PDB file of C-alpha atoms in Angstrom:
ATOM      1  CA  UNK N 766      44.224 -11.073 -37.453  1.00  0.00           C
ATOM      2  CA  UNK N 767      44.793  -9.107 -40.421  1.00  0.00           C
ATOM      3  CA  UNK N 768      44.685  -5.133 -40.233  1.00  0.00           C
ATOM      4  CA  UNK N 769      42.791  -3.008 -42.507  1.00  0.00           C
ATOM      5  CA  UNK N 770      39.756  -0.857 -43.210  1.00  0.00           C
ATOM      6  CA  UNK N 771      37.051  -3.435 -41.849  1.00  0.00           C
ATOM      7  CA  UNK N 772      34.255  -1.624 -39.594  1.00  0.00           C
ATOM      8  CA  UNK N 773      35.137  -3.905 -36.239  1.00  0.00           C
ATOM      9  CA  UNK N 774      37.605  -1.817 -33.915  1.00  0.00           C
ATOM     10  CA  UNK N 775      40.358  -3.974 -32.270  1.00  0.00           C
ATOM     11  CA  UNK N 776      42.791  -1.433 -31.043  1.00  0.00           C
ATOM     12  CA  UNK N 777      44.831   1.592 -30.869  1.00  0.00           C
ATOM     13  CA  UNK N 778      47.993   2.357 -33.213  1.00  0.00           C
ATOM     14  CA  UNK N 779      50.218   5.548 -33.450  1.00  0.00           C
ATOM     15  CA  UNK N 780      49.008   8.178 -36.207  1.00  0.00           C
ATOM     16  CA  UNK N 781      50.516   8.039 -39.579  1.00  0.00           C
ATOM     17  CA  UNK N 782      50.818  10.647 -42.015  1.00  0.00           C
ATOM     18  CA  UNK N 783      47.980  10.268 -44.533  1.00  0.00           C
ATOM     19  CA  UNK N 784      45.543   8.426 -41.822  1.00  0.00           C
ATOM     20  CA  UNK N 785      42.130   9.721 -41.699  1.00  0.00           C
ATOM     21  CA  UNK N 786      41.299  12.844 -39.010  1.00  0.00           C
ATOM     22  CA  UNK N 787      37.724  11.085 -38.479  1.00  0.00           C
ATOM     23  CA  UNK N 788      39.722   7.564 -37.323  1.00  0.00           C
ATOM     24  CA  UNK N 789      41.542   9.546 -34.397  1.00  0.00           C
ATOM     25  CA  UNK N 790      40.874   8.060 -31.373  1.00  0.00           C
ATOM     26  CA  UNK N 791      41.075  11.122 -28.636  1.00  0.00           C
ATOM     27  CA  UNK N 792      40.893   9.502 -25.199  1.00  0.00           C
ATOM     28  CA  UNK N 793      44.087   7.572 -25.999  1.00  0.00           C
ATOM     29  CA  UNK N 794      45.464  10.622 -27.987  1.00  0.00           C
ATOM     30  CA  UNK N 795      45.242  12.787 -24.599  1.00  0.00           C
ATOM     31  CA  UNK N 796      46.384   9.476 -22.798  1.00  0.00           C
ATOM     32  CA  UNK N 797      49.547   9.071 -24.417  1.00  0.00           C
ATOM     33  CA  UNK N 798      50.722  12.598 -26.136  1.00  0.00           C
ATOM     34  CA  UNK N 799      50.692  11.276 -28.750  1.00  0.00           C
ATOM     35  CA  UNK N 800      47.804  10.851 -32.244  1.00  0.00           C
ATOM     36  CA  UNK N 801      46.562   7.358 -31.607  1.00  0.00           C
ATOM     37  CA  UNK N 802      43.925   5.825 -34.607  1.00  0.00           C
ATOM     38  CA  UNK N 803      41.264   3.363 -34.459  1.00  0.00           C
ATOM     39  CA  UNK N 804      42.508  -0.096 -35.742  1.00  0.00           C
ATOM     40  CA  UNK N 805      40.225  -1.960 -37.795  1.00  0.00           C
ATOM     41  CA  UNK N 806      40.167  -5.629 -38.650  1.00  0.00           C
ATOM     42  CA  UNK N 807      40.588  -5.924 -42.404  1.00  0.00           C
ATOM     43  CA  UNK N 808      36.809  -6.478 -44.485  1.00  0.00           C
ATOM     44  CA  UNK N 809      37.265  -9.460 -46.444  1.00  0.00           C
ATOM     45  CA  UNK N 810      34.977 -10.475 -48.593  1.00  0.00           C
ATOM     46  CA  UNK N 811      33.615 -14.238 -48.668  1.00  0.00           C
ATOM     47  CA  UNK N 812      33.651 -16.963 -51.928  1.00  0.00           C
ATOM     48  CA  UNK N 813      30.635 -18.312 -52.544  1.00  0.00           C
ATOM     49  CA  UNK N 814      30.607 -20.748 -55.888  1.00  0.00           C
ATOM     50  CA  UNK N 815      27.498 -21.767 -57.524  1.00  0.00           C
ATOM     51  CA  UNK N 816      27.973 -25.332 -58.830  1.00  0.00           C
ATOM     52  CA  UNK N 817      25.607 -26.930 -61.524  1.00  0.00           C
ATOM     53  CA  UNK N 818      24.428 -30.278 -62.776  1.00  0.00           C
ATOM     54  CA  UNK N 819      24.138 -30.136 -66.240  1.00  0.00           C
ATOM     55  CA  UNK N 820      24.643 -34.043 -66.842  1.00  0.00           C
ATOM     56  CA  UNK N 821      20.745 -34.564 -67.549  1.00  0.00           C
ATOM     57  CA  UNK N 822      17.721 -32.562 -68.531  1.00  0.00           C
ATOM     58  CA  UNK N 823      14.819 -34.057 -66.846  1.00  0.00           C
ATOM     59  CA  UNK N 824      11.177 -33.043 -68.117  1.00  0.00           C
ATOM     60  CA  UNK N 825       8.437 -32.932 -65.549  1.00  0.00           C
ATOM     61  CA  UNK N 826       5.451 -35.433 -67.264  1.00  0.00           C
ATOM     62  CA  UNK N 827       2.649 -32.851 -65.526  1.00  0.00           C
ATOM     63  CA  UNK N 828       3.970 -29.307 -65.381  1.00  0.00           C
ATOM     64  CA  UNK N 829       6.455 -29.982 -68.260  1.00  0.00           C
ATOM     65  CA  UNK N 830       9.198 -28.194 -66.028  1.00  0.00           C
ATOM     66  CA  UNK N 831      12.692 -28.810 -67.296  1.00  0.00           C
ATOM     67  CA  UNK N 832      15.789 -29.194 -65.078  1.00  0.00           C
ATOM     68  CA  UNK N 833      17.649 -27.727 -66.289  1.00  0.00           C
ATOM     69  CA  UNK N 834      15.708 -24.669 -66.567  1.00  0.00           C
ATOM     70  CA  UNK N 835      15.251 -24.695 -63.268  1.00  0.00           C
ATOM     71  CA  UNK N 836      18.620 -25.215 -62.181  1.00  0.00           C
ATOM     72  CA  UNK N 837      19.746 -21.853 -64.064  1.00  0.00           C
ATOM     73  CA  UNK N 838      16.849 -19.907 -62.394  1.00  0.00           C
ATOM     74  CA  UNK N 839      18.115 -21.232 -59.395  1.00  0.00           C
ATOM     75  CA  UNK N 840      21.615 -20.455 -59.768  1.00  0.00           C
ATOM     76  CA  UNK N 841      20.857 -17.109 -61.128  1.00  0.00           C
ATOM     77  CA  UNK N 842      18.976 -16.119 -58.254  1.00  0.00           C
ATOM     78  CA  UNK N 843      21.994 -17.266 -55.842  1.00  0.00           C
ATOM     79  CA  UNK N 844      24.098 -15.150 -57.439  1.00  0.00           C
ATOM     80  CA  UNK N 845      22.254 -12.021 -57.279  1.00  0.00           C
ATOM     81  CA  UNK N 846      21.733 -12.408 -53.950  1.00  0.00           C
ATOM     82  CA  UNK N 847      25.277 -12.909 -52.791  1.00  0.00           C
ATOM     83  CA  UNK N 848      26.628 -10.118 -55.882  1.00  0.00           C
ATOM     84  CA  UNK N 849      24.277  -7.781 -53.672  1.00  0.00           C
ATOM     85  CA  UNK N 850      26.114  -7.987 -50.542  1.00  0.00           C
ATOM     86  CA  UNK N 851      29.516  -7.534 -52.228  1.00  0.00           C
ATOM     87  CA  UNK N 852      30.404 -10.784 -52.244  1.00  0.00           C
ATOM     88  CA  UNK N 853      32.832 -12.681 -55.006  1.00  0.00           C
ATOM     89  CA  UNK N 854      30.714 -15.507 -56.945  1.00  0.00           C
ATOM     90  CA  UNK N 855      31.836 -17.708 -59.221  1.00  0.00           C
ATOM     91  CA  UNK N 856      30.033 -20.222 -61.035  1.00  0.00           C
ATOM     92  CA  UNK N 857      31.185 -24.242 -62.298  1.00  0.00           C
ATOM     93  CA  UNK N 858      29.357 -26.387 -64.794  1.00  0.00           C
ATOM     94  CA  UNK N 859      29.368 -30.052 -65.138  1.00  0.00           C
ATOM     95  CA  UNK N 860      28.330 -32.072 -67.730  1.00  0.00           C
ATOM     96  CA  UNK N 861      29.483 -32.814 -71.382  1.00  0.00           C
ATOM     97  CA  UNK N 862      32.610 -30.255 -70.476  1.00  0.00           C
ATOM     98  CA  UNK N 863      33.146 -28.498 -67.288  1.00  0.00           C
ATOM     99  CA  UNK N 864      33.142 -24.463 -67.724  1.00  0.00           C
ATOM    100  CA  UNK N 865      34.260 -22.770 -64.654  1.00  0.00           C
ATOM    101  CA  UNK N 866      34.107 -18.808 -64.128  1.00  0.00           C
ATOM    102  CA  UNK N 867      36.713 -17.792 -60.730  1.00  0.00           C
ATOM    103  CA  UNK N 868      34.804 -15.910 -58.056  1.00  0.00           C
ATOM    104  CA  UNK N 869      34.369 -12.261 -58.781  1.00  0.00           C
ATOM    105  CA  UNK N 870      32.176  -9.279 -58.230  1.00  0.00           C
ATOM    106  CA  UNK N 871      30.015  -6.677 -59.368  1.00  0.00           C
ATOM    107  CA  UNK N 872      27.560  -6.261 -62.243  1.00  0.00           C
ATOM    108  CA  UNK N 873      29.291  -6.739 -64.955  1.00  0.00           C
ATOM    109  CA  UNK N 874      30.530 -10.047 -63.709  1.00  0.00           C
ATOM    110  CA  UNK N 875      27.190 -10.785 -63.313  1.00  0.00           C
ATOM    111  CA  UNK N 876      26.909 -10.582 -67.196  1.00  0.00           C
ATOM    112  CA  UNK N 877      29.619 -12.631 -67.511  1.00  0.00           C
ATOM    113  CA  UNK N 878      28.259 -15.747 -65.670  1.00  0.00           C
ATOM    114  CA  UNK N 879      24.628 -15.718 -67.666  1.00  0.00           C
ATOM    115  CA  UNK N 880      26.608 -15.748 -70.733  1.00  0.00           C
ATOM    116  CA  UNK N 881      28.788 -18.731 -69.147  1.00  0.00           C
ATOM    117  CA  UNK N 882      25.536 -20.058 -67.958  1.00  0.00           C
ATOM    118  CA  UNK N 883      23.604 -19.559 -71.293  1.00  0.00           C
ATOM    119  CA  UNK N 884      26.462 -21.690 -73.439  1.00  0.00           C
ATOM    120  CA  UNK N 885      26.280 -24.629 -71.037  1.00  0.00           C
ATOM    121  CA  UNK N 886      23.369 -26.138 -73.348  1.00  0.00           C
ATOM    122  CA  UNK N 887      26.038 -26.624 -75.866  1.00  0.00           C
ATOM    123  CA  UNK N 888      28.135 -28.624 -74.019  1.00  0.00           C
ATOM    124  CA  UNK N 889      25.463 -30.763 -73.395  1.00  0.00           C
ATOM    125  CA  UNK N 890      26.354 -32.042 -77.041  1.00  0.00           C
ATOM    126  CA  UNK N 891      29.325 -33.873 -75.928  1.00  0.00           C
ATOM    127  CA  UNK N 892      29.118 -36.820 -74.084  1.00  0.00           C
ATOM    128  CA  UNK N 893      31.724 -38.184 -72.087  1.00  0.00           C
ATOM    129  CA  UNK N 894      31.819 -41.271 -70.085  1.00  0.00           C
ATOM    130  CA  UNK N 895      33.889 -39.399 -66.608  1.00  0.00           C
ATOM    131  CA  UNK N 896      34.277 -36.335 -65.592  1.00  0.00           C
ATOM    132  CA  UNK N 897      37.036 -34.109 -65.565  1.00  0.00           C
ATOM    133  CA  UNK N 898      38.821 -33.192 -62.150  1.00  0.00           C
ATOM    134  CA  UNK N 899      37.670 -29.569 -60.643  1.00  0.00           C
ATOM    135  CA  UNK N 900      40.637 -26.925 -61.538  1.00  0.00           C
ATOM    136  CA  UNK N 901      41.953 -25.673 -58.006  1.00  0.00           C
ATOM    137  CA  UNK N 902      41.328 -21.975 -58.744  1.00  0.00           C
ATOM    138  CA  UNK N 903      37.438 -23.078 -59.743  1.00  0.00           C
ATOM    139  CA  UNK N 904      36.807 -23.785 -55.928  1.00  0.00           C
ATOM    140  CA  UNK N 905      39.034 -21.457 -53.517  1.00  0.00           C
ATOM    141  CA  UNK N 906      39.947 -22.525 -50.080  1.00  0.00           C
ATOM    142  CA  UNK N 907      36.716 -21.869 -47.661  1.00  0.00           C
ATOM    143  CA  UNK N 908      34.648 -21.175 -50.822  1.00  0.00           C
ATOM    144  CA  UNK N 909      31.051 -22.069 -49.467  1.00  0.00           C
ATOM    145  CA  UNK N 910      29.223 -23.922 -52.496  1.00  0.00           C
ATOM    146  CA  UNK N 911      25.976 -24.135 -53.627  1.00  0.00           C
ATOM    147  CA  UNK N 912      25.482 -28.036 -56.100  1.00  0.00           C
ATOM    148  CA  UNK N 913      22.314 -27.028 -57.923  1.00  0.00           C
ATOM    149  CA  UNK N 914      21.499 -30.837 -59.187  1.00  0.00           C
ATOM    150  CA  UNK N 915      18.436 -32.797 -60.324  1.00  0.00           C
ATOM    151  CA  UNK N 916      20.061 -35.351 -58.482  1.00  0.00           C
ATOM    152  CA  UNK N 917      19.433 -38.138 -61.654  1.00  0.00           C
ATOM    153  CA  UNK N 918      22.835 -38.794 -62.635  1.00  0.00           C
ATOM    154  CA  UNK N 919      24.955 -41.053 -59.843  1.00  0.00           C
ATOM    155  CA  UNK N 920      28.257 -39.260 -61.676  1.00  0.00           C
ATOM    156  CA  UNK N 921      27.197 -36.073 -59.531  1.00  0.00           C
ATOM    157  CA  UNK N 922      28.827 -37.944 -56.459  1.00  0.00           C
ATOM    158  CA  UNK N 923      32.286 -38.366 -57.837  1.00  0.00           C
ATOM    159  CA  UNK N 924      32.297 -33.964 -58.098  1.00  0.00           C
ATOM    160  CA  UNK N 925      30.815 -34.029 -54.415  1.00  0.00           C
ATOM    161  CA  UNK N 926      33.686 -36.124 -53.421  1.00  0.00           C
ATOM    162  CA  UNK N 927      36.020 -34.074 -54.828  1.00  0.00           C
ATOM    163  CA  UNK N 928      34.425 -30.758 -52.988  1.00  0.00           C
ATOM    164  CA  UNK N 929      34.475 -32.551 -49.796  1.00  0.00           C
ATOM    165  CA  UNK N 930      37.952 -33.701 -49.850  1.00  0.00           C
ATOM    166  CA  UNK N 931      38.994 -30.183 -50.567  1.00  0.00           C
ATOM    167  CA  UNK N 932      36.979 -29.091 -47.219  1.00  0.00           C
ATOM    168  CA  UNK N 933      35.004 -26.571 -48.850  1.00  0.00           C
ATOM    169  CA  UNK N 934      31.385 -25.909 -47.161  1.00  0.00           C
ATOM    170  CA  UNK N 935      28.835 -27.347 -49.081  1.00  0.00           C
ATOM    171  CA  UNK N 936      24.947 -27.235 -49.647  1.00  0.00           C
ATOM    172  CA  UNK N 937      23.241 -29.464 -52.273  1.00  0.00           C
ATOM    173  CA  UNK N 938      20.203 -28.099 -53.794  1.00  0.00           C
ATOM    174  CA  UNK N 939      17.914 -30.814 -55.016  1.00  0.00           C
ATOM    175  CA  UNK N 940      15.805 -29.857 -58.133  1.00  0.00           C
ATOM    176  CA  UNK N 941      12.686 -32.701 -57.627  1.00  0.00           C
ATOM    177  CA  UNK N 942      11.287 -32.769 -60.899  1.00  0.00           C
ATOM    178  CA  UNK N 943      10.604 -35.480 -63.285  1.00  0.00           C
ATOM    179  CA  UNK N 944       8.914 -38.054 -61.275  1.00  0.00           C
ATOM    180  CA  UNK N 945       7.093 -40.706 -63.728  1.00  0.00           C
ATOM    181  CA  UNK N 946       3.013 -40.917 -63.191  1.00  0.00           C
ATOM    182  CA  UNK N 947       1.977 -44.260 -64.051  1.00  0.00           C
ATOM    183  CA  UNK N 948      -1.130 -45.127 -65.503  1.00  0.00           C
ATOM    184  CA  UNK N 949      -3.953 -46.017 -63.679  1.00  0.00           C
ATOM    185  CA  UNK N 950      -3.832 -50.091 -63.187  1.00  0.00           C
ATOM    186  CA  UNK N 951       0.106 -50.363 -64.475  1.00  0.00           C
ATOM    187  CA  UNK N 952       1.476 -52.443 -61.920  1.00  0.00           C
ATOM    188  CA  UNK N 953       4.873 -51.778 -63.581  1.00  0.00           C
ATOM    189  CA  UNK N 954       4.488 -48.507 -63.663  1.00  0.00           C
ATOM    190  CA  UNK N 955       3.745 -48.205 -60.074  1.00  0.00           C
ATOM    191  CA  UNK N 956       6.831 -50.381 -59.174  1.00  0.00           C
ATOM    192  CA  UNK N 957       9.214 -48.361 -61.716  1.00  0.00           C
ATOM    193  CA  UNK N 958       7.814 -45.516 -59.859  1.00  0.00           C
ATOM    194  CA  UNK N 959       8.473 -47.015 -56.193  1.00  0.00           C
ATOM    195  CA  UNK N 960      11.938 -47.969 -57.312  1.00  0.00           C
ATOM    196  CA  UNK N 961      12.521 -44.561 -58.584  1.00  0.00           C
ATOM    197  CA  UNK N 962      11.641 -42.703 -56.086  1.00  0.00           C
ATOM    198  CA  UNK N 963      13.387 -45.743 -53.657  1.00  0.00           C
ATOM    199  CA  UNK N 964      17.075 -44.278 -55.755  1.00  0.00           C
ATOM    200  CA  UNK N 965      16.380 -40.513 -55.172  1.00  0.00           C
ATOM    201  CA  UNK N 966      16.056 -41.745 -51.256  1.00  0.00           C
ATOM    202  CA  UNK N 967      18.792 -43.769 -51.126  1.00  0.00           C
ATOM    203  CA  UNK N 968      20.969 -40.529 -52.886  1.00  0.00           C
ATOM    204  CA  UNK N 969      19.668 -37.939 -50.382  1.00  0.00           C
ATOM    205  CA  UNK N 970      20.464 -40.293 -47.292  1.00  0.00           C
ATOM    206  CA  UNK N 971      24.147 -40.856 -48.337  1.00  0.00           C
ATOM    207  CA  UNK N 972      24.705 -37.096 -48.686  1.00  0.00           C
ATOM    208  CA  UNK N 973      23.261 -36.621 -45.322  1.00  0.00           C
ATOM    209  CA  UNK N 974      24.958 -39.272 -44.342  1.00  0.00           C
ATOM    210  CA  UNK N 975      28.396 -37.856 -45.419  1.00  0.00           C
ATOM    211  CA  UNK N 976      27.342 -34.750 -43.036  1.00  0.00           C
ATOM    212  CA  UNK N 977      26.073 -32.749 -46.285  1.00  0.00           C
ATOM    213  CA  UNK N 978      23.391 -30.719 -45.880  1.00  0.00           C
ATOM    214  CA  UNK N 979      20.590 -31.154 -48.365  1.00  0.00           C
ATOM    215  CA  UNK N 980      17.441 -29.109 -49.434  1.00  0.00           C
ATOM    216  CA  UNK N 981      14.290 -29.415 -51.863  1.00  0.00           C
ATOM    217  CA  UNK N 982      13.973 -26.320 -54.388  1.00  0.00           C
ATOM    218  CA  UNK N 983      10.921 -26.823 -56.089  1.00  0.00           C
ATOM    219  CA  UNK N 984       9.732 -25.222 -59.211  1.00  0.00           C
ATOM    220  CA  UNK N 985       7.199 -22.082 -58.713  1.00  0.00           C
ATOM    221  CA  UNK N 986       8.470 -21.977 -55.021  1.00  0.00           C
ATOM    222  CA  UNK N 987      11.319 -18.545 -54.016  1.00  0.00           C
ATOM    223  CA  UNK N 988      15.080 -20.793 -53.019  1.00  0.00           C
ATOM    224  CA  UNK N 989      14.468 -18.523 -49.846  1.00  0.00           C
ATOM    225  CA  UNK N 990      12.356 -20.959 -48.835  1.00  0.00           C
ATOM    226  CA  UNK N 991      14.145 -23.815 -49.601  1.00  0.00           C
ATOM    227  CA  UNK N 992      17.334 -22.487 -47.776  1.00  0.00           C
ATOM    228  CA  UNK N 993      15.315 -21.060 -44.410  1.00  0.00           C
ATOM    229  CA  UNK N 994      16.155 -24.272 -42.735  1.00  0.00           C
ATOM    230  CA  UNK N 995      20.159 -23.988 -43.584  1.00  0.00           C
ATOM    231  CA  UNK N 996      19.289 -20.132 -40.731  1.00  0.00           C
ATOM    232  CA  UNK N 997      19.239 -22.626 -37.891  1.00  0.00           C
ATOM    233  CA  UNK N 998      22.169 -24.839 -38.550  1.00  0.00           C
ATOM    234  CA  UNK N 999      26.096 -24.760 -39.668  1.00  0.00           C
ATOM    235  CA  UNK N1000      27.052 -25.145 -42.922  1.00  0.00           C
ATOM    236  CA  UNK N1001      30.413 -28.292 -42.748  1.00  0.00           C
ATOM    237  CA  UNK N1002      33.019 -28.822 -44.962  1.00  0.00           C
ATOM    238  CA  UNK N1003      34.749 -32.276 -45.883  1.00  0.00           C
ATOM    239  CA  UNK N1004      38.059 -33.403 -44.769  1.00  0.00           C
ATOM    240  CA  UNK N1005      41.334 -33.498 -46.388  1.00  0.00           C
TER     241      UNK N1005
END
C-alpha cells in the first residue's frame, strides 16, 4: 500500500519537519512523547479510455440518425463525466487509421480529445483491409474501457480481442441504429431483415459469452440509462 496524501487513514508515523500541524495525531503524540501524523493511503486517480468504432457510418432509414454521430455524443458525454471526478481519460479511434490520445485530465484536455474526435471523419477516407495493433501506452494496465460501436463491422472483434488479452476491464456500448424497414409485402425484405437482425444477435451473445458486458445506448435516450444496469454488477477484464 502506497503512502501519500489520499483521505483514508491507515496509521501513525513520526512527525517530519514540513508535515502539516492539522495532520497531528494527539492521542498517539501524548502516547509516545513524541509528534506522531496521520498516514494516508496515497489518492490515485483511475484510467478510464473511451474507445470508438469508426469503421462504418450507419444511417437510421426512419429517424435518419447517423452512427457515428451518435457514437461521438456518446463518447463525449463519457468523458465529461469521468473529467468531472478528476479522473485521467483518454480516447482511441478505429477505423481507416487508429488515432489514440493517452489518458489525461482537466479541461483543456478535454479540448484536446473533441479536436481528436472531430478529425476522425477524415480518416474515414482511408480504407484499409486490417487493423493496426493498439499502441501499449493507448490502453494502460487496469484502464477500464468504454467500445462505443455500432456493432456492423465483424473487424470490431479482432480490437476486443486485443483489449481482453491485455486484461483491461471492458464495457461495450452498442449504438442500435440502422435497422432496414422492409416494404410492406417484400418477402425479401423481411428475411434480409430477420437475418440482419439474426447477425447483431449472434455478435452480442459472443461478447457475453466471452464474459463482456454489453449495453444498448439508444439515440434520444441519456448513456445514464444505458449504463444503470453495469451499478449492480462487476465490471471483468480478459486474461493474459
Amino acid at each position: 500500500m502506497q503512502r501519500g496524501e489520499g483521505i483514508e487513514v491507515t496509521g501513525v508515523q513520526p512527525y517530519v519537519r514540513g508535515e502539516r500541524q492539522r495532520r497531528i495525531h494527539w492521542p498517539a503524540t501524548t502516547r509516545r512523547g513524541t509528534l506522531q501524523v496521520h498516514q494516508f493511503v496515497a489518492e490515485r486517480t483511475a484510467d478510464t479510455v473511451v474507445l470508438l468504432d469508426v469503421l462504418a457510418d450507419v444511417v437510421d432509414p426512419v429517424t435518419r440518425a447517423s452512427s457515428l454521430d451518435e457514437t461521438f455524443r456518446a463518447a463525449a458525454g463519457l468523458v465529461r463525466a469521468y473529467l468531472r471526478t478528476h479522473d485521467r481519460v483518454g480516447v482511441v479511434s478505429v477505423g481507416g487509421a487508429t488515432r489514440w490520445l493517452q489518458p489525461g485530465s482537466g479541461q483543456g484536455y478535454f479540448y484536446r480529445i473533441v479536436e481528436s474526435v472531430l478529425e476522425v471523419r477524415k480518416d474515414r477516407a482511408y480504407r484499409t483491409e486490417g487493423l493496426s495493433l493498439l499502441p501499449p501506452p493507448a490502453l494502460p494496465e487496469g484502464a477500464l474501457v468504454y467500445v462505443i460501436t455500432p456493432l456492423t463491422d465483424q473487424r470490431i472483434f479482432d480490437i476486443l480481442h486485443q483489449v481482453r488479452g491485455r486484461a483491461n476491464p471492458m464495457v461495450v456500448v452498442e449504438i442500435p441504429t440502422g435497422e432496414p424497414i422492409p416494404e410492406p409485402g417484400d418477402t425479401e425484405g423481411e428475411l434480409a431483415l430477420r437475418l440482419w437482425r439474426a447477425d447483431r444477435d449472434a455478435m452480442r451473445f459472443a461478447l457475453v459469452e466471452r464474459g463482456i458486458a454489453v449495453v444498448a445506448h439508444r439515440p434520444g435516450e441519456t448513456l445514464d440509462v444505458a449504463l444503470a444496469p453495469l451499478l449492480r454488477t462487476r465490471v471483468h477484464g480478459g486474461t493474459r
